Every structure is written in C-alpha cells, then in structure tokens.
Amino acid sequence: MLAGTSREPGSDFVFPAATGAGHYAGLQKDWERIRARAGLLNLRLHDLRHSFASFAVAEGQSLFMIGKVLGHKQTRTTEGYAHLATDPLLAVAERTAARITTAMNKTSASGLGDVRKP
C-alpha cells in the first residue's frame, strides 16, 4: 500500500507536512472533517482508543499487549482498562484450569502416575 502512495518531490516522508518541511502532524482538522461527514460530531479519537482497549480486554488480551498496541509507555496507563476485565479474568482462570486438567489426564494415561501425589 505504501509503495503505491505518491510522494512529494524532495520529501523523505510518506506523509509530509501539509505546509512547510517535515512530516504530517496533527490529526484534529482531518478528524473533525471525518466526524462531520459520518454524523458523529461528539466522537473523540480517545473514545475510539478506549473502545479498542475495552474490546481487547473483553477478548482476554493481556494489558501488556494492549498497552503496546496503544503505544502506552507505562503499564499503569493501560491498567485503567483492568476494571473492564471481570469476564476475561474468569475465562483465563477456566482456560488455565482446563489445560491443567488435560495435562494431568495425559500424565495419568501415560502410566506415570497421578501428578497430584508427590
């Protein structure tokens, strides 16, 4: 996709600044135009980031990985989404317990004995 993008002559940037030298910066004017066209006048970019994180937490993704995707430098920033993780926490516990049960059953079936006994 980037190979097909036209470049400004003399610019090293795929997305050059609208005026002057340098790279593109400042999405606000473009975002306002997009919102107006879509009829979403009160939608902020932060709302999209928050929704993305909420869905990722609900899918059981780790806060560490969500933070990386969102570009958070501090884990604490992403921890603000942890309150959304009630169902995913239960899902993690259930998946982990199921894997332990499977491992225990394989060990017992292999004749190595019951892994629950020392």
PDB file of C-alpha atoms in Angstrom:
ATOM      1  CA  MET A   1       0.000   0.000   0.000  1.00  0.00           C
ATOM      2  CA  LEU A   2       2.831   2.414   0.846  1.00  0.00           C
ATOM      3  CA  ALA A   3       4.594   1.651  -2.447  1.00  0.00           C
ATOM      4  CA  GLY A   4       1.521   2.916  -4.294  1.00  0.00           C
ATOM      5  CA  THR A   5       1.378   6.153  -2.324  1.00  0.00           C
ATOM      6  CA  SER A   6       2.514   9.196  -4.257  1.00  0.00           C
ATOM      7  CA  ARG A   7       5.375  11.124  -2.712  1.00  0.00           C
ATOM      8  CA  GLU A   8       6.073  14.802  -2.566  1.00  0.00           C
ATOM      9  CA  PRO A   9       9.167  15.597  -4.618  1.00  0.00           C
ATOM     10  CA  GLY A  10      12.158  16.091  -2.351  1.00  0.00           C
ATOM     11  CA  SER A  11      10.411  14.773   0.783  1.00  0.00           C
ATOM     12  CA  ASP A  12      11.655  11.780   2.752  1.00  0.00           C
ATOM     13  CA  PHE A  13       8.231  11.328   4.333  1.00  0.00           C
ATOM     14  CA  VAL A  14       5.352   9.148   3.151  1.00  0.00           C
ATOM     15  CA  PHE A  15       3.022  11.621   4.843  1.00  0.00           C
ATOM     16  CA  PRO A  16       4.682  15.043   4.560  1.00  0.00           C
ATOM     17  CA  ALA A  17       3.546  18.130   6.418  1.00  0.00           C
ATOM     18  CA  ALA A  18       0.635  19.962   4.800  1.00  0.00           C
ATOM     19  CA  THR A  19       2.696  23.156   4.896  1.00  0.00           C
ATOM     20  CA  GLY A  20       6.421  23.577   5.320  1.00  0.00           C
ATOM     21  CA  ALA A  21       9.022  20.857   5.732  1.00  0.00           C
ATOM     22  CA  GLY A  22       8.747  17.766   7.895  1.00  0.00           C
ATOM     23  CA  HIS A  23       6.197  15.045   8.475  1.00  0.00           C
ATOM     24  CA  TYR A  24       2.436  15.118   8.880  1.00  0.00           C
ATOM     25  CA  ALA A  25       1.374  16.135  12.366  1.00  0.00           C
ATOM     26  CA  GLY A  26      -1.965  16.977  13.859  1.00  0.00           C
ATOM     27  CA  LEU A  27      -4.963  14.899  13.005  1.00  0.00           C
ATOM     28  CA  GLN A  28      -7.535  17.233  14.535  1.00  0.00           C
ATOM     29  CA  LYS A  29      -8.714  19.033  11.369  1.00  0.00           C
ATOM     30  CA  ASP A  30      -8.958  15.779   9.438  1.00  0.00           C
ATOM     31  CA  TRP A  31     -10.774  14.121  12.335  1.00  0.00           C
ATOM     32  CA  GLU A  32     -13.306  16.970  12.508  1.00  0.00           C
ATOM     33  CA  ARG A  33     -14.000  16.587   8.770  1.00  0.00           C
ATOM     34  CA  ILE A  34     -14.391  12.802   9.085  1.00  0.00           C
ATOM     35  CA  ARG A  35     -16.732  13.136  12.090  1.00  0.00           C
ATOM     36  CA  ALA A  36     -18.892  15.712  10.351  1.00  0.00           C
ATOM     37  CA  ARG A  37     -19.192  13.571   7.231  1.00  0.00           C
ATOM     38  CA  ALA A  38     -20.064  10.485   9.307  1.00  0.00           C
ATOM     39  CA  GLY A  39     -22.501  12.397  11.536  1.00  0.00           C
ATOM     40  CA  LEU A  40     -20.507  11.536  14.672  1.00  0.00           C
ATOM     41  CA  LEU A  41     -19.990  15.035  15.989  1.00  0.00           C
ATOM     42  CA  ASN A  42     -19.271  14.088  19.612  1.00  0.00           C
ATOM     43  CA  LEU A  43     -16.903  11.181  18.951  1.00  0.00           C
ATOM     44  CA  ARG A  44     -13.333  11.768  20.121  1.00  0.00           C
ATOM     45  CA  LEU A  45     -10.251   9.871  18.985  1.00  0.00           C
ATOM     46  CA  HIS A  46      -9.777   8.909  22.624  1.00  0.00           C
ATOM     47  CA  ASP A  47     -13.223   7.256  22.525  1.00  0.00           C
ATOM     48  CA  LEU A  48     -12.012   5.003  19.700  1.00  0.00           C
ATOM     49  CA  ARG A  49      -8.854   4.092  21.622  1.00  0.00           C
ATOM     50  CA  HIS A  50     -10.904   3.358  24.743  1.00  0.00           C
ATOM     51  CA  SER A  51     -13.356   1.204  22.770  1.00  0.00           C
ATOM     52  CA  PHE A  52     -10.478  -0.694  21.170  1.00  0.00           C
ATOM     53  CA  ALA A  53      -8.952  -1.376  24.571  1.00  0.00           C
ATOM     54  CA  SER A  54     -12.335  -2.387  26.012  1.00  0.00           C
ATOM     55  CA  PHE A  55     -12.923  -4.931  23.272  1.00  0.00           C
ATOM     56  CA  ALA A  56      -9.362  -6.270  23.606  1.00  0.00           C
ATOM     57  CA  VAL A  57      -9.798  -6.684  27.382  1.00  0.00           C
ATOM     58  CA  ALA A  58     -13.140  -8.430  26.819  1.00  0.00           C
ATOM     59  CA  GLU A  59     -11.370 -10.818  24.428  1.00  0.00           C
ATOM     60  CA  GLY A  60      -8.930 -11.716  27.202  1.00  0.00           C
ATOM     61  CA  GLN A  61      -5.898  -9.961  25.738  1.00  0.00           C
ATOM     62  CA  SER A  62      -3.190  -9.045  28.222  1.00  0.00           C
ATOM     63  CA  LEU A  63      -2.960  -5.469  29.432  1.00  0.00           C
ATOM     64  CA  PHE A  64       0.722  -5.560  28.489  1.00  0.00           C
ATOM     65  CA  MET A  65      -0.070  -6.331  24.839  1.00  0.00           C
ATOM     66  CA  ILE A  66      -2.975  -3.856  24.716  1.00  0.00           C
ATOM     67  CA  GLY A  67      -0.644  -1.175  26.038  1.00  0.00           C
ATOM     68  CA  LYS A  68       1.903  -1.989  23.349  1.00  0.00           C
ATOM     69  CA  VAL A  69      -0.733  -1.698  20.605  1.00  0.00           C
ATOM     70  CA  LEU A  70      -1.960   1.619  22.001  1.00  0.00           C
ATOM     71  CA  GLY A  71       1.591   2.933  22.347  1.00  0.00           C
ATOM     72  CA  HIS A  72       1.491   3.285  26.120  1.00  0.00           C
ATOM     73  CA  LYS A  73       4.963   3.695  27.571  1.00  0.00           C
ATOM     74  CA  GLN A  74       3.838   2.918  31.123  1.00  0.00           C
ATOM     75  CA  THR A  75       1.893  -0.204  32.107  1.00  0.00           C
ATOM     76  CA  ARG A  76      -0.022   1.922  34.609  1.00  0.00           C
ATOM     77  CA  THR A  77      -1.655   3.802  31.749  1.00  0.00           C
ATOM     78  CA  THR A  78      -3.163   0.575  30.422  1.00  0.00           C
ATOM     79  CA  GLU A  79      -4.140  -0.629  33.900  1.00  0.00           C
ATOM     80  CA  GLY A  80      -7.006   1.863  33.757  1.00  0.00           C
ATOM     81  CA  TYR A  81      -8.758  -0.641  31.490  1.00  0.00           C
ATOM     82  CA  ALA A  82      -8.457  -3.501  34.007  1.00  0.00           C
ATOM     83  CA  HIS A  83     -11.863  -2.688  35.519  1.00  0.00           C
ATOM     84  CA  LEU A  84     -13.384  -3.983  32.293  1.00  0.00           C
ATOM     85  CA  ALA A  85     -11.804  -7.414  32.724  1.00  0.00           C
ATOM     86  CA  THR A  86     -14.233  -9.260  35.032  1.00  0.00           C
ATOM     87  CA  ASP A  87     -15.399 -11.790  32.438  1.00  0.00           C
ATOM     88  CA  PRO A  88     -11.965 -12.205  30.820  1.00  0.00           C
ATOM     89  CA  LEU A  89     -10.425 -12.938  34.235  1.00  0.00           C
ATOM     90  CA  LEU A  90     -12.889 -15.753  34.756  1.00  0.00           C
ATOM     91  CA  ALA A  91     -12.197 -17.004  31.225  1.00  0.00           C
ATOM     92  CA  VAL A  92      -8.436 -17.040  31.880  1.00  0.00           C
ATOM     93  CA  ALA A  93      -8.943 -18.990  35.098  1.00  0.00           C
ATOM     94  CA  GLU A  94     -11.217 -21.504  33.362  1.00  0.00           C
ATOM     95  CA  ARG A  95      -8.904 -21.972  30.353  1.00  0.00           C
ATOM     96  CA  THR A  96      -5.898 -22.438  32.612  1.00  0.00           C
ATOM     97  CA  ALA A  97      -7.725 -24.938  34.817  1.00  0.00           C
ATOM     98  CA  ALA A  98      -8.791 -26.867  31.709  1.00  0.00           C
ATOM     99  CA  ARG A  99      -5.189 -27.033  30.470  1.00  0.00           C
ATOM    100  CA  ILE A 100      -4.007 -28.267  33.873  1.00  0.00           C
ATOM    101  CA  THR A 101      -6.733 -30.924  33.874  1.00  0.00           C
ATOM    102  CA  THR A 102      -5.731 -32.028  30.371  1.00  0.00           C
ATOM    103  CA  ALA A 103      -2.078 -32.228  31.386  1.00  0.00           C
ATOM    104  CA  MET A 104      -2.961 -34.223  34.495  1.00  0.00           C
ATOM    105  CA  ASN A 105      -5.085 -36.641  32.459  1.00  0.00           C
ATOM    106  CA  LYS A 106      -2.296 -37.161  29.904  1.00  0.00           C
ATOM    107  CA  THR A 107       0.190 -37.881  32.682  1.00  0.00           C
ATOM    108  CA  SER A 108      -2.162 -40.384  34.333  1.00  0.00           C
ATOM    109  CA  ALA A 109      -2.925 -42.059  30.985  1.00  0.00           C
ATOM    110  CA  SER A 110       0.784 -42.417  30.191  1.00  0.00           C
ATOM    111  CA  GLY A 111       1.332 -44.588  33.243  1.00  0.00           C
ATOM    112  CA  LEU A 112       3.484 -42.041  35.003  1.00  0.00           C
ATOM    113  CA  GLY A 113       1.149 -41.985  37.928  1.00  0.00           C
ATOM    114  CA  ASP A 114      -1.059 -39.366  39.473  1.00  0.00           C
ATOM    115  CA  VAL A 115       0.646 -35.968  39.318  1.00  0.00           C
ATOM    116  CA  ARG A 116      -1.375 -34.849  42.306  1.00  0.00           C
ATOM    117  CA  LYS A 117       0.686 -37.094  44.582  1.00  0.00           C
ATOM    118  CA  PRO A 118       4.305 -36.230  45.386  1.00  0.00           C
TER     119      PRO A 118
END
